[in-house]
């Protein structure tokens, strides 16, 4: 988010373990430093932005009103303003020990509306990313036996792109999003607590159509296996029930252009409402079969450790969830008074119908405004008018979806799931706004 005279942005840079520890130990060193810097920046900014009658920004004609601007040729592919260079995907400490297996988090604190700009879409690679030559890329569609699918086919990108296409807005969320928070409030900013969710318009061909072209037996076929062309050989089982309603796409487009290489160029699976790992990138093969495949990516990864010590498999649906993105962890409110509280809500089961916001730790709730068109399995932006009286506040949001599911508290989730899970944490997030204006990630017991 741009510097503004009411909110000091959250620290965007890499937060080392030591810094995190000092924040949570309640030592004021790091945050006090940030606060002092914020105050200094504010004083300087105030001199420039206050609209007094001798404001130099009104009186003096800036160069850009007098001179020639830059010619169009200066920008073949547009890039953001140089004043926005802090808004970036970031890696998190502790999560990216192996070089090609990595995560970069989307800077949710600085985004508006529901679409994640493609260059800020979170990334999750199990074995690094590739920029695959589209002319050489192939998608094979086959069956587990000859009767399951009569006519196995291999599609080129050109074959796929001449077929009827559809475009839809959907969120994608890694099953591990908010995963570090199961035990306690672990990371300081919303970028690291919730930044493994993004939302785009995807364009592609319904997978059902390809299966139909290949003569699939839709009575016997119960599952497909989707396989990626990178070194991780990402493989996931997708139930046919999701595919038959034409929601699952073999997609090449994202936000009006071809997919970005880091998001699966030239082809990826789009599985609305289902955790990110099933959205296989660099998609090279689809197999139709009559039972779940039980691959490495679904038997040892993306499973939920329960208090009993047992693991739960195939909990794929991303349940109803929301988070306030401003004010959020690491930001510092520099003034009392009116503030637009804003955030994002989503559900893998359909549309968001309601988001309630509390400023007192969940005792009182008020409905927020849902902005724009609310779409199924898509991010929904909420806003709420609020006035900060300068006293400590506990800010929370709680989403409800069209199936009636309500976002649970940490206490609710832990009753069933314990504290040692990594995946599928949709608990209500709490931000503590302190009298100093500093915002902290906390959990209420
Ligand atoms: N081929 C391939 N597909 C993949 C992955 C991968 O490493 N290789 N990662 C998966 C995981 S775990 C997630 S969360 C999403 C992330 O998609 P993104 O990088 O476009 O955000 O892609 C999924 N598809
Ligand atoms: Mo993931």
Tab-separated table of C-alpha atoms and ligand atoms in Angstrom:
chain	number	residue	atom	x	y	z
A	1	UNK	CA	0.000	0.000	0.000
A	2	UNK	CA	1.243	3.484	-0.779
A	3	UNK	CA	2.473	5.644	2.055
A	4	UNK	CA	-0.323	7.687	3.401
A	5	UNK	CA	-0.611	10.094	6.219
A	6	UNK	CA	-3.094	7.991	8.140
A	7	UNK	CA	-1.590	4.523	7.800
A	8	UNK	CA	2.030	3.484	7.867
A	9	UNK	CA	2.338	0.388	5.674
A	10	UNK	CA	3.290	-2.949	7.154
A	11	UNK	CA	6.946	-3.811	6.770
A	12	UNK	CA	7.154	-5.385	3.330
A	13	UNK	CA	10.602	-6.876	3.558
A	14	UNK	CA	11.788	-10.223	4.746
A	15	UNK	CA	11.140	-10.605	8.446
A	16	UNK	CA	13.795	-12.744	10.041
A	17	UNK	CA	13.051	-15.105	12.911
A	18	UNK	CA	14.785	-12.735	15.338
A	19	UNK	CA	12.588	-9.832	14.306
A	20	UNK	CA	9.483	-11.946	14.612
A	21	UNK	CA	10.588	-13.116	18.056
A	22	UNK	CA	11.178	-9.586	19.229
A	23	UNK	CA	7.737	-8.540	18.017
A	24	UNK	CA	6.089	-11.358	19.939
A	25	UNK	CA	8.252	-11.044	23.005
A	26	UNK	CA	6.605	-7.661	23.302
A	27	UNK	CA	9.961	-5.918	23.086
A	28	UNK	CA	9.369	-2.668	21.396
A	29	UNK	CA	12.691	-2.445	19.588
A	30	UNK	CA	11.628	-3.372	16.094
A	31	UNK	CA	8.114	-1.954	16.077
A	32	UNK	CA	9.106	1.157	17.978
A	33	UNK	CA	11.730	1.739	15.310
A	34	UNK	CA	9.119	1.325	12.615
A	35	UNK	CA	6.808	3.631	14.494
A	36	UNK	CA	9.442	6.331	14.915
A	37	UNK	CA	10.293	6.104	11.222
A	38	UNK	CA	6.603	6.315	10.415
A	39	UNK	CA	6.180	9.408	12.528
A	40	UNK	CA	9.186	11.059	10.909
A	41	UNK	CA	7.852	10.187	7.462
A	42	UNK	CA	4.473	11.567	8.440
A	43	UNK	CA	5.798	14.896	9.591
A	44	UNK	CA	7.636	15.239	6.299
A	45	UNK	CA	4.609	14.031	4.342
A	46	UNK	CA	2.297	16.411	6.168
A	47	UNK	CA	4.307	19.397	5.083
A	48	UNK	CA	3.654	18.314	1.503
A	49	UNK	CA	0.120	16.996	1.629
A	50	UNK	CA	-1.746	19.335	3.938
A	51	UNK	CA	-4.020	21.460	1.832
A	52	UNK	CA	-3.322	24.800	3.455
A	53	UNK	CA	-3.627	27.956	1.363
A	54	UNK	CA	0.124	28.190	0.768
A	55	UNK	CA	0.463	24.491	-0.099
A	56	UNK	CA	3.282	24.443	-2.662
A	57	UNK	CA	1.526	21.570	-4.452
A	58	UNK	CA	-1.312	23.914	-5.349
A	59	UNK	CA	0.655	27.069	-5.984
A	60	UNK	CA	3.637	25.780	-7.985
A	61	UNK	CA	3.091	24.320	-11.409
A	62	UNK	CA	4.762	20.896	-11.473
A	63	UNK	CA	7.056	19.951	-14.351
A	64	UNK	CA	4.483	17.511	-15.689
A	65	UNK	CA	2.054	20.274	-16.500
A	66	UNK	CA	4.669	22.227	-18.468
A	67	UNK	CA	6.893	19.760	-20.296
A	68	UNK	CA	6.498	16.887	-22.715
A	69	UNK	CA	5.676	13.494	-21.228
A	70	UNK	CA	7.326	10.269	-22.262
A	71	UNK	CA	6.426	8.867	-25.670
A	72	UNK	CA	4.405	5.659	-25.831
A	73	UNK	CA	7.336	3.654	-27.159
A	74	UNK	CA	8.966	3.906	-23.730
A	75	UNK	CA	6.660	1.159	-22.518
A	76	UNK	CA	6.092	-2.007	-24.547
A	77	UNK	CA	4.559	-3.866	-21.614
A	78	UNK	CA	3.349	-1.564	-18.867
A	79	UNK	CA	4.833	-1.657	-15.392
A	80	UNK	CA	3.607	-0.067	-12.156
A	81	UNK	CA	4.603	3.431	-11.067
A	82	UNK	CA	8.064	3.747	-9.531
A	83	UNK	CA	6.292	4.957	-6.384
A	84	UNK	CA	4.676	1.541	-5.952
A	85	UNK	CA	7.849	-0.505	-5.963
A	86	UNK	CA	7.366	-1.820	-2.423
A	87	UNK	CA	4.306	-3.760	-3.447
A	88	UNK	CA	5.832	-7.125	-4.187
A	89	UNK	CA	5.456	-10.844	-3.709
A	90	UNK	CA	7.662	-11.918	-0.828
A	91	UNK	CA	9.095	-15.148	0.483
A	92	UNK	CA	8.570	-16.082	4.101
A	93	UNK	CA	11.224	-17.133	6.568
A	94	UNK	CA	11.308	-20.803	7.411
A	95	UNK	CA	9.168	-21.973	4.516
A	96	UNK	CA	11.605	-22.033	1.651
A	97	UNK	CA	14.511	-24.144	2.743
A	98	UNK	CA	14.822	-26.078	-0.531
A	99	UNK	CA	15.845	-23.904	-3.445
A	100	UNK	CA	13.343	-24.824	-6.162
A	101	UNK	CA	10.543	-25.675	-3.745
A	102	UNK	CA	9.215	-22.300	-2.783
A	103	UNK	CA	6.345	-19.998	-1.953
A	104	UNK	CA	5.927	-16.322	-2.636
A	105	UNK	CA	3.061	-14.560	-0.903
A	106	UNK	CA	0.732	-11.975	-2.466
A	107	UNK	CA	0.750	-8.546	-0.735
A	108	UNK	CA	-2.947	-8.590	0.224
A	109	UNK	CA	-2.478	-5.471	2.370
A	110	UNK	CA	-1.892	-3.383	-0.739
A	111	UNK	CA	-4.557	-4.714	-3.121
A	112	UNK	CA	-7.965	-3.263	-4.013
A	113	UNK	CA	-11.074	-4.980	-5.334
A	114	UNK	CA	-10.914	-8.695	-6.020
A	115	UNK	CA	-8.485	-9.254	-8.905
A	116	UNK	CA	-4.886	-10.036	-8.042
A	117	UNK	CA	-2.608	-8.390	-10.599
A	118	UNK	CA	-0.861	-11.230	-12.448
A	119	UNK	CA	2.591	-10.070	-11.378
A	120	UNK	CA	1.526	-10.262	-7.724
A	121	UNK	CA	-0.290	-13.643	-7.865
A	122	UNK	CA	1.150	-15.924	-5.165
A	123	UNK	CA	3.421	-18.747	-6.336
A	124	UNK	CA	3.881	-22.272	-5.058
A	125	UNK	CA	6.362	-24.510	-6.819
A	126	UNK	CA	7.334	-27.969	-5.636
A	127	UNK	CA	10.204	-28.206	-8.092
A	128	UNK	CA	10.741	-24.734	-9.544
A	129	UNK	CA	8.986	-23.020	-12.453
A	130	UNK	CA	9.578	-23.186	-16.184
A	131	UNK	CA	8.827	-21.069	-19.217
A	132	UNK	CA	7.645	-23.902	-21.483
A	133	UNK	CA	7.599	-23.415	-25.263
A	134	UNK	CA	3.902	-23.590	-26.176
A	135	UNK	CA	4.479	-25.039	-29.646
A	136	UNK	CA	6.136	-28.063	-28.071
A	137	UNK	CA	3.675	-28.501	-25.220
A	138	UNK	CA	1.244	-31.444	-25.450
A	139	UNK	CA	-1.739	-32.564	-23.409
A	140	UNK	CA	-2.507	-36.289	-23.488
A	141	UNK	CA	-5.974	-37.484	-22.495
A	142	UNK	CA	-6.209	-41.221	-21.883
A	143	UNK	CA	-8.163	-43.792	-19.851
A	144	UNK	CA	-7.082	-46.326	-17.249
A	145	UNK	CA	-8.124	-48.945	-19.830
A	146	UNK	CA	-9.415	-48.919	-23.442
A	147	UNK	CA	-13.061	-49.127	-22.483
A	148	UNK	CA	-12.860	-46.244	-20.007
A	149	UNK	CA	-11.959	-43.847	-22.822
A	150	UNK	CA	-12.318	-45.052	-26.393
A	151	UNK	CA	-10.165	-42.579	-28.277
A	152	UNK	CA	-7.086	-41.331	-26.361
A	153	UNK	CA	-5.904	-38.052	-27.872
A	154	UNK	CA	-2.925	-35.734	-27.709
A	155	UNK	CA	-3.790	-32.031	-27.976
A	156	UNK	CA	-1.463	-29.237	-29.046
A	157	UNK	CA	-2.022	-25.722	-27.730
A	158	UNK	CA	-3.486	-24.787	-31.129
A	159	UNK	CA	-5.933	-27.710	-30.914
A	160	UNK	CA	-7.083	-26.497	-27.504
A	161	UNK	CA	-7.325	-22.821	-28.358
A	162	UNK	CA	-9.700	-23.389	-31.290
A	163	UNK	CA	-12.246	-25.110	-29.026
A	164	UNK	CA	-15.154	-23.277	-27.361
A	165	UNK	CA	-13.699	-21.246	-24.519
A	166	UNK	CA	-15.134	-19.864	-21.287
A	167	UNK	CA	-13.813	-17.150	-18.939
A	168	UNK	CA	-14.485	-17.138	-15.204
A	169	UNK	CA	-13.328	-15.347	-12.068
A	170	UNK	CA	-12.129	-17.658	-9.305
A	171	UNK	CA	-9.870	-17.612	-6.281
A	172	UNK	CA	-7.055	-20.101	-5.871
A	173	UNK	CA	-5.844	-20.794	-2.345
A	174	UNK	CA	-3.022	-23.110	-1.324
A	175	UNK	CA	-4.253	-25.636	1.246
A	176	UNK	CA	-1.317	-24.504	3.400
A	177	UNK	CA	-2.461	-20.866	3.496
A	178	UNK	CA	-2.541	-19.647	7.125
A	179	UNK	CA	-0.892	-22.984	7.963
A	180	UNK	CA	1.702	-21.520	10.296
A	181	UNK	CA	-1.030	-20.193	12.563
A	182	UNK	CA	-2.463	-23.497	13.822
A	183	UNK	CA	-0.332	-23.503	16.987
A	184	UNK	CA	-0.253	-19.782	17.761
A	185	UNK	CA	-0.103	-16.354	16.135
A	186	UNK	CA	3.106	-17.011	14.260
A	187	UNK	CA	3.702	-14.428	11.550
A	188	UNK	CA	3.306	-10.668	11.705
A	189	UNK	CA	1.603	-9.461	8.506
A	190	UNK	CA	-1.409	-10.423	6.394
A	191	UNK	CA	0.923	-11.044	3.468
A	192	UNK	CA	2.395	-14.002	5.381
A	193	UNK	CA	-0.730	-15.156	7.234
A	194	UNK	CA	-3.084	-15.141	4.211
A	195	UNK	CA	-1.031	-14.311	1.102
A	196	UNK	CA	-1.334	-17.762	-0.484
A	197	UNK	CA	-4.688	-16.799	-1.978
A	198	UNK	CA	-5.146	-14.933	-5.253
A	199	UNK	CA	-7.995	-14.294	-7.662
A	200	UNK	CA	-8.012	-14.013	-11.440
A	201	UNK	CA	-10.172	-14.328	-14.498
A	202	UNK	CA	-9.244	-17.669	-16.078
A	203	UNK	CA	-9.923	-18.611	-19.693
A	204	UNK	CA	-9.917	-22.116	-21.083
A	205	UNK	CA	-11.846	-25.174	-22.207
A	206	UNK	CA	-14.099	-27.214	-19.896
A	207	UNK	CA	-12.326	-30.502	-19.177
A	208	UNK	CA	-15.600	-32.381	-19.681
A	209	UNK	CA	-15.571	-31.358	-23.346
A	210	UNK	CA	-12.106	-32.860	-23.908
A	211	UNK	CA	-13.142	-36.090	-22.182
A	212	UNK	CA	-16.263	-36.227	-24.330
A	213	UNK	CA	-14.207	-35.741	-27.520
A	214	UNK	CA	-12.119	-38.717	-26.433
A	215	UNK	CA	-15.165	-40.954	-25.971
A	216	UNK	CA	-15.053	-41.103	-22.168
A	217	UNK	CA	-17.346	-43.536	-20.354
A	218	UNK	CA	-18.994	-41.105	-17.949
A	219	UNK	CA	-20.777	-43.963	-16.158
A	220	UNK	CA	-17.642	-45.851	-15.190
A	221	UNK	CA	-15.297	-42.878	-14.992
A	222	UNK	CA	-15.339	-41.591	-11.410
A	223	UNK	CA	-12.029	-39.721	-11.123
A	224	UNK	CA	-9.374	-38.151	-13.288
A	225	UNK	CA	-5.679	-38.004	-12.586
A	226	UNK	CA	-4.078	-34.679	-13.560
A	227	UNK	CA	-0.328	-34.626	-14.137
A	228	UNK	CA	2.111	-31.713	-14.555
A	229	UNK	CA	5.171	-31.530	-16.804
A	230	UNK	CA	7.635	-30.120	-14.252
A	231	UNK	CA	10.159	-32.119	-12.236
A	232	UNK	CA	7.745	-32.516	-9.324
A	233	UNK	CA	5.442	-34.677	-11.517
A	234	UNK	CA	2.581	-33.082	-9.646
A	235	UNK	CA	-0.306	-35.548	-9.694
A	236	UNK	CA	-3.743	-35.105	-8.185
A	237	UNK	CA	-7.041	-36.999	-8.254
A	238	UNK	CA	-10.066	-34.894	-9.244
A	239	UNK	CA	-13.569	-36.363	-8.752
A	240	UNK	CA	-15.754	-36.420	-11.894
A	241	UNK	CA	-18.570	-34.780	-9.901
A	242	UNK	CA	-16.605	-31.512	-10.113
A	243	UNK	CA	-15.852	-31.962	-13.790
A	244	UNK	CA	-19.366	-32.822	-14.998
A	245	UNK	CA	-20.787	-29.383	-14.161
A	246	UNK	CA	-18.195	-27.784	-16.462
A	247	UNK	CA	-16.487	-25.850	-13.685
A	248	UNK	CA	-13.097	-27.513	-14.121
A	249	UNK	CA	-11.151	-25.847	-16.931
A	250	UNK	CA	-8.038	-26.639	-18.896
A	251	UNK	CA	-6.911	-23.021	-18.867
A	252	UNK	CA	-4.397	-21.025	-20.889
A	253	UNK	CA	-5.588	-17.492	-20.069
A	254	UNK	CA	-5.300	-15.437	-16.901
A	255	UNK	CA	-6.472	-11.841	-16.532
A	256	UNK	CA	-6.819	-11.309	-20.252
A	257	UNK	CA	-3.459	-12.693	-21.379
A	258	UNK	CA	-1.712	-16.048	-21.459
A	259	UNK	CA	-0.856	-17.545	-18.054
A	260	UNK	CA	2.377	-16.294	-16.522
A	261	UNK	CA	5.181	-18.898	-16.547
A	262	UNK	CA	5.193	-19.106	-12.748
A	263	UNK	CA	1.455	-19.859	-12.817
A	264	UNK	CA	1.686	-22.755	-15.266
A	265	UNK	CA	2.227	-21.363	-18.780
A	266	UNK	CA	1.052	-22.521	-21.204
A	267	UNK	CA	-1.611	-24.752	-19.584
A	268	UNK	CA	-2.994	-25.408	-16.117
A	269	UNK	CA	-5.995	-27.008	-14.530
A	270	UNK	CA	-8.514	-24.679	-12.844
A	271	UNK	CA	-10.502	-26.495	-10.139
A	272	UNK	CA	-12.777	-23.857	-8.575
A	273	UNK	CA	-13.246	-24.099	-4.810
A	274	UNK	CA	-10.590	-26.787	-4.431
A	275	UNK	CA	-7.189	-26.250	-2.814
A	276	UNK	CA	-4.384	-24.936	-5.034
A	277	UNK	CA	-2.427	-28.163	-5.272
A	278	UNK	CA	-5.139	-29.655	-7.507
A	279	UNK	CA	-4.744	-26.782	-9.983
A	280	UNK	CA	-1.971	-28.688	-11.754
A	281	UNK	CA	0.366	-26.368	-13.663
A	282	UNK	CA	2.206	-27.212	-16.904
A	283	UNK	CA	-0.632	-29.732	-17.360
A	284	UNK	CA	0.487	-32.559	-19.647
A	285	UNK	CA	-1.785	-35.500	-18.978
A	286	UNK	CA	-5.321	-36.359	-17.892
A	287	UNK	CA	-6.267	-39.959	-17.167
A	288	UNK	CA	-9.817	-41.130	-16.536
A	289	UNK	CA	-10.245	-43.942	-14.023
A	290	UNK	CA	-12.735	-45.502	-11.632
A	291	UNK	CA	-10.917	-44.995	-8.340
A	292	UNK	CA	-8.897	-42.324	-6.550
A	293	UNK	CA	-5.223	-42.599	-7.445
A	294	UNK	CA	-3.663	-42.086	-3.993
A	295	UNK	CA	-0.565	-40.328	-5.361
A	296	UNK	CA	2.280	-38.928	-3.273
A	297	UNK	CA	0.754	-35.449	-3.509
A	298	UNK	CA	-2.434	-36.631	-1.833
A	299	UNK	CA	-1.286	-39.324	0.594
A	300	UNK	CA	1.695	-37.623	2.240
A	301	UNK	CA	1.069	-33.967	1.343
A	302	UNK	CA	-2.005	-31.797	1.887
A	303	UNK	CA	-3.472	-34.121	4.510
A	304	UNK	CA	-4.830	-33.009	7.872
A	305	UNK	CA	-3.228	-34.281	11.067
A	306	UNK	CA	-6.018	-34.812	13.602
A	307	UNK	CA	-5.683	-34.796	17.411
A	308	UNK	CA	-6.042	-38.612	17.385
A	309	UNK	CA	-2.818	-38.831	15.399
A	310	UNK	CA	-4.710	-39.984	12.291
A	311	UNK	CA	-4.500	-38.115	9.001
A	312	UNK	CA	-7.513	-37.015	6.976
A	313	UNK	CA	-7.097	-37.262	3.192
A	314	UNK	CA	-8.793	-35.505	0.298
A	315	UNK	CA	-10.191	-32.590	2.307
A	316	UNK	CA	-9.965	-30.552	-0.843
A	317	UNK	CA	-12.676	-27.903	-0.517
A	318	UNK	CA	-11.416	-24.544	0.695
A	319	UNK	CA	-13.968	-23.727	3.390
A	320	UNK	CA	-15.487	-20.302	4.038
A	321	UNK	CA	-12.866	-17.779	5.131
A	322	UNK	CA	-12.154	-14.055	5.358
A	323	UNK	CA	-9.521	-11.627	6.568
A	324	UNK	CA	-9.298	-7.890	7.174
A	325	UNK	CA	-6.466	-6.566	5.001
A	326	UNK	CA	-6.512	-2.993	6.413
A	327	UNK	CA	-5.899	-2.437	9.239
A	328	UNK	CA	-3.714	-5.548	9.435
A	329	UNK	CA	-0.581	-6.808	11.157
A	330	UNK	CA	2.455	-4.546	10.962
A	331	UNK	CA	0.524	-1.486	9.810
A	332	UNK	CA	0.521	1.512	12.124
A	333	UNK	CA	-2.494	3.818	12.356
A	334	UNK	CA	-1.163	7.341	12.683
A	335	UNK	CA	-4.429	9.102	13.417
A	336	UNK	CA	-7.777	8.568	15.095
A	337	UNK	CA	-11.061	9.085	13.306
A	338	UNK	CA	-12.677	7.724	10.195
A	339	UNK	CA	-11.160	4.650	8.600
A	340	UNK	CA	-12.349	2.357	5.832
A	341	UNK	CA	-11.941	-1.161	7.213
A	342	UNK	CA	-11.522	-3.500	4.246
A	343	UNK	CA	-10.847	-7.131	3.529
A	344	UNK	CA	-11.496	-10.245	1.464
A	345	UNK	CA	-13.862	-13.194	1.871
A	346	UNK	CA	-14.174	-16.439	-0.077
A	347	UNK	CA	-15.651	-19.928	0.010
A	348	UNK	CA	-14.952	-23.049	-2.003
A	349	UNK	CA	-18.639	-23.949	-1.672
A	350	UNK	CA	-20.092	-21.013	-3.587
A	351	UNK	CA	-20.957	-17.374	-3.036
A	352	UNK	CA	-20.291	-15.282	0.048
A	353	UNK	CA	-23.579	-14.049	1.473
A	354	UNK	CA	-22.423	-12.092	4.520
A	355	UNK	CA	-19.327	-10.759	6.242
A	356	UNK	CA	-19.613	-9.506	9.808
A	357	UNK	CA	-16.962	-7.332	11.397
A	358	UNK	CA	-16.213	-6.979	15.114
A	359	UNK	CA	-13.992	-4.381	16.746
A	360	UNK	CA	-14.273	-5.821	20.265
A	361	UNK	CA	-12.938	-9.320	19.914
A	362	UNK	CA	-16.193	-10.911	18.773
A	363	UNK	CA	-18.668	-9.606	21.331
A	364	UNK	CA	-20.514	-7.359	18.891
A	365	UNK	CA	-20.714	-7.835	15.131
A	366	UNK	CA	-21.894	-5.578	12.317
A	367	UNK	CA	-22.421	-6.571	8.684
A	368	UNK	CA	-19.898	-5.138	6.224
A	369	UNK	CA	-20.764	-3.992	2.674
A	370	UNK	CA	-20.057	-6.602	0.014
A	371	UNK	CA	-18.661	-4.746	-2.989
A	372	UNK	CA	-19.451	-5.249	-6.649
A	373	UNK	CA	-20.754	-8.439	-8.153
A	374	UNK	CA	-20.464	-11.365	-5.741
A	375	UNK	CA	-19.332	-14.433	-7.699
A	376	UNK	CA	-19.181	-18.108	-6.799
A	377	UNK	CA	-15.832	-19.520	-5.611
A	378	UNK	CA	-14.345	-16.082	-6.085
A	379	UNK	CA	-12.867	-13.449	-3.769
A	380	UNK	CA	-15.421	-10.965	-2.432
A	381	UNK	CA	-14.307	-7.538	-1.257
A	382	UNK	CA	-15.913	-6.136	1.891
A	383	UNK	CA	-15.718	-2.632	3.323
A	384	UNK	CA	-16.959	-1.079	6.512
A	385	UNK	CA	-17.159	2.489	7.773
A	386	UNK	CA	-15.420	2.726	11.115
A	387	UNK	CA	-14.161	5.404	13.409
A	388	UNK	CA	-11.170	4.678	15.633
A	389	UNK	CA	-11.428	6.324	19.022
A	390	UNK	CA	-7.759	5.756	19.798
A	391	UNK	CA	-8.464	2.919	22.258
A	392	UNK	CA	-7.223	-0.649	21.807
A	393	UNK	CA	-9.474	-2.676	19.493
A	394	UNK	CA	-9.667	-6.336	18.470
A	395	UNK	CA	-10.652	-6.420	14.806
A	396	UNK	CA	-12.146	-9.571	13.313
A	397	UNK	CA	-14.140	-10.587	10.245
A	398	UNK	CA	-16.450	-13.594	9.955
A	399	UNK	CA	-17.777	-14.765	6.598
A	400	UNK	CA	-20.900	-16.804	5.779
A	401	UNK	CA	-21.440	-18.579	2.455
A	402	UNK	CA	-24.553	-19.516	0.507
A	403	UNK	CA	-24.572	-23.047	1.908
A	404	UNK	CA	-24.912	-21.559	5.403
A	405	UNK	CA	-21.359	-22.369	6.486
A	406	UNK	CA	-19.984	-19.788	8.928
A	407	UNK	CA	-16.277	-19.174	9.392
A	408	UNK	CA	-15.218	-20.814	12.685
A	409	UNK	CA	-13.131	-19.428	15.534
A	410	UNK	CA	-9.749	-20.904	16.450
A	411	UNK	CA	-11.410	-22.555	19.466
A	412	UNK	CA	-14.020	-24.202	17.196
A	413	UNK	CA	-11.452	-25.422	14.699
A	414	UNK	CA	-9.047	-26.711	17.333
A	415	UNK	CA	-11.758	-28.790	18.993
A	416	UNK	CA	-11.903	-30.900	15.848
A	417	UNK	CA	-8.500	-30.388	14.322
A	418	UNK	CA	-6.107	-29.870	17.245
A	419	UNK	CA	-3.112	-27.551	16.892
A	420	UNK	CA	-0.623	-29.549	14.852
A	421	UNK	CA	-2.137	-29.310	11.395
A	422	UNK	CA	-0.617	-27.374	8.544
A	423	UNK	CA	-3.453	-27.386	6.059
A	424	UNK	CA	-6.981	-26.004	5.762
A	425	UNK	CA	-7.023	-23.331	8.428
A	426	UNK	CA	-10.035	-21.071	7.867
A	427	UNK	CA	-10.232	-19.712	11.426
A	428	UNK	CA	-11.301	-16.157	12.173
A	429	UNK	CA	-8.269	-13.835	12.173
A	430	UNK	CA	-7.855	-11.256	14.940
A	431	UNK	CA	-5.797	-8.063	14.629
A	432	UNK	CA	-5.037	-6.181	17.841
A	433	UNK	CA	-4.973	-2.441	17.249
A	434	UNK	CA	-2.988	-0.955	20.109
A	435	UNK	CA	-3.240	2.543	21.525
A	436	UNK	CA	0.082	3.337	19.854
A	437	UNK	CA	-1.569	2.611	16.493
A	438	UNK	CA	0.494	-0.524	15.951
A	439	UNK	CA	-1.450	-3.528	14.646
A	440	UNK	CA	-0.495	-7.025	15.815
A	441	UNK	CA	-1.483	-10.569	14.931
A	442	UNK	CA	-3.058	-12.126	18.032
A	443	UNK	CA	-5.243	-15.113	18.867
A	444	UNK	CA	-7.954	-15.019	21.506
A	445	UNK	CA	-8.254	-18.053	23.720
B	1	LIG	N1	2.972	-28.854	-12.016
B	1	LIG	C1	2.779	-28.276	-10.828
B	1	LIG	N2	1.549	-27.869	-10.512
B	1	LIG	C2	1.303	-27.278	-9.338
B	1	LIG	C3	2.335	-27.123	-8.383
B	1	LIG	C4	3.641	-27.567	-8.731
B	1	LIG	O1	4.591	-27.438	-7.963
B	1	LIG	N3	3.824	-28.146	-9.971
B	1	LIG	N4	2.031	-26.570	-7.156
B	1	LIG	C5	0.640	-26.683	-6.731
B	1	LIG	C6	0.313	-25.948	-5.531
B	1	LIG	S1	0.706	-26.698	-4.069
B	1	LIG	C7	-0.391	-24.788	-5.554
B	1	LIG	S2	-0.904	-24.034	-4.136
B	1	LIG	C8	-0.713	-24.116	-6.827
B	1	LIG	C9	-0.105	-22.737	-6.858
B	1	LIG	O2	-0.396	-22.087	-8.049
B	1	LIG	P1	0.318	-20.730	-8.381
B	1	LIG	O3	1.805	-20.931	-8.301
B	1	LIG	O4	-0.161	-20.335	-9.722
B	1	LIG	O5	-0.131	-19.739	-7.330
B	1	LIG	O6	-0.247	-24.830	-7.958
B	1	LIG	C10	-0.309	-26.242	-7.837
B	1	LIG	N5	0.046	-26.858	-9.078
B	2	LIG	MO1	-0.274	-25.553	-2.371
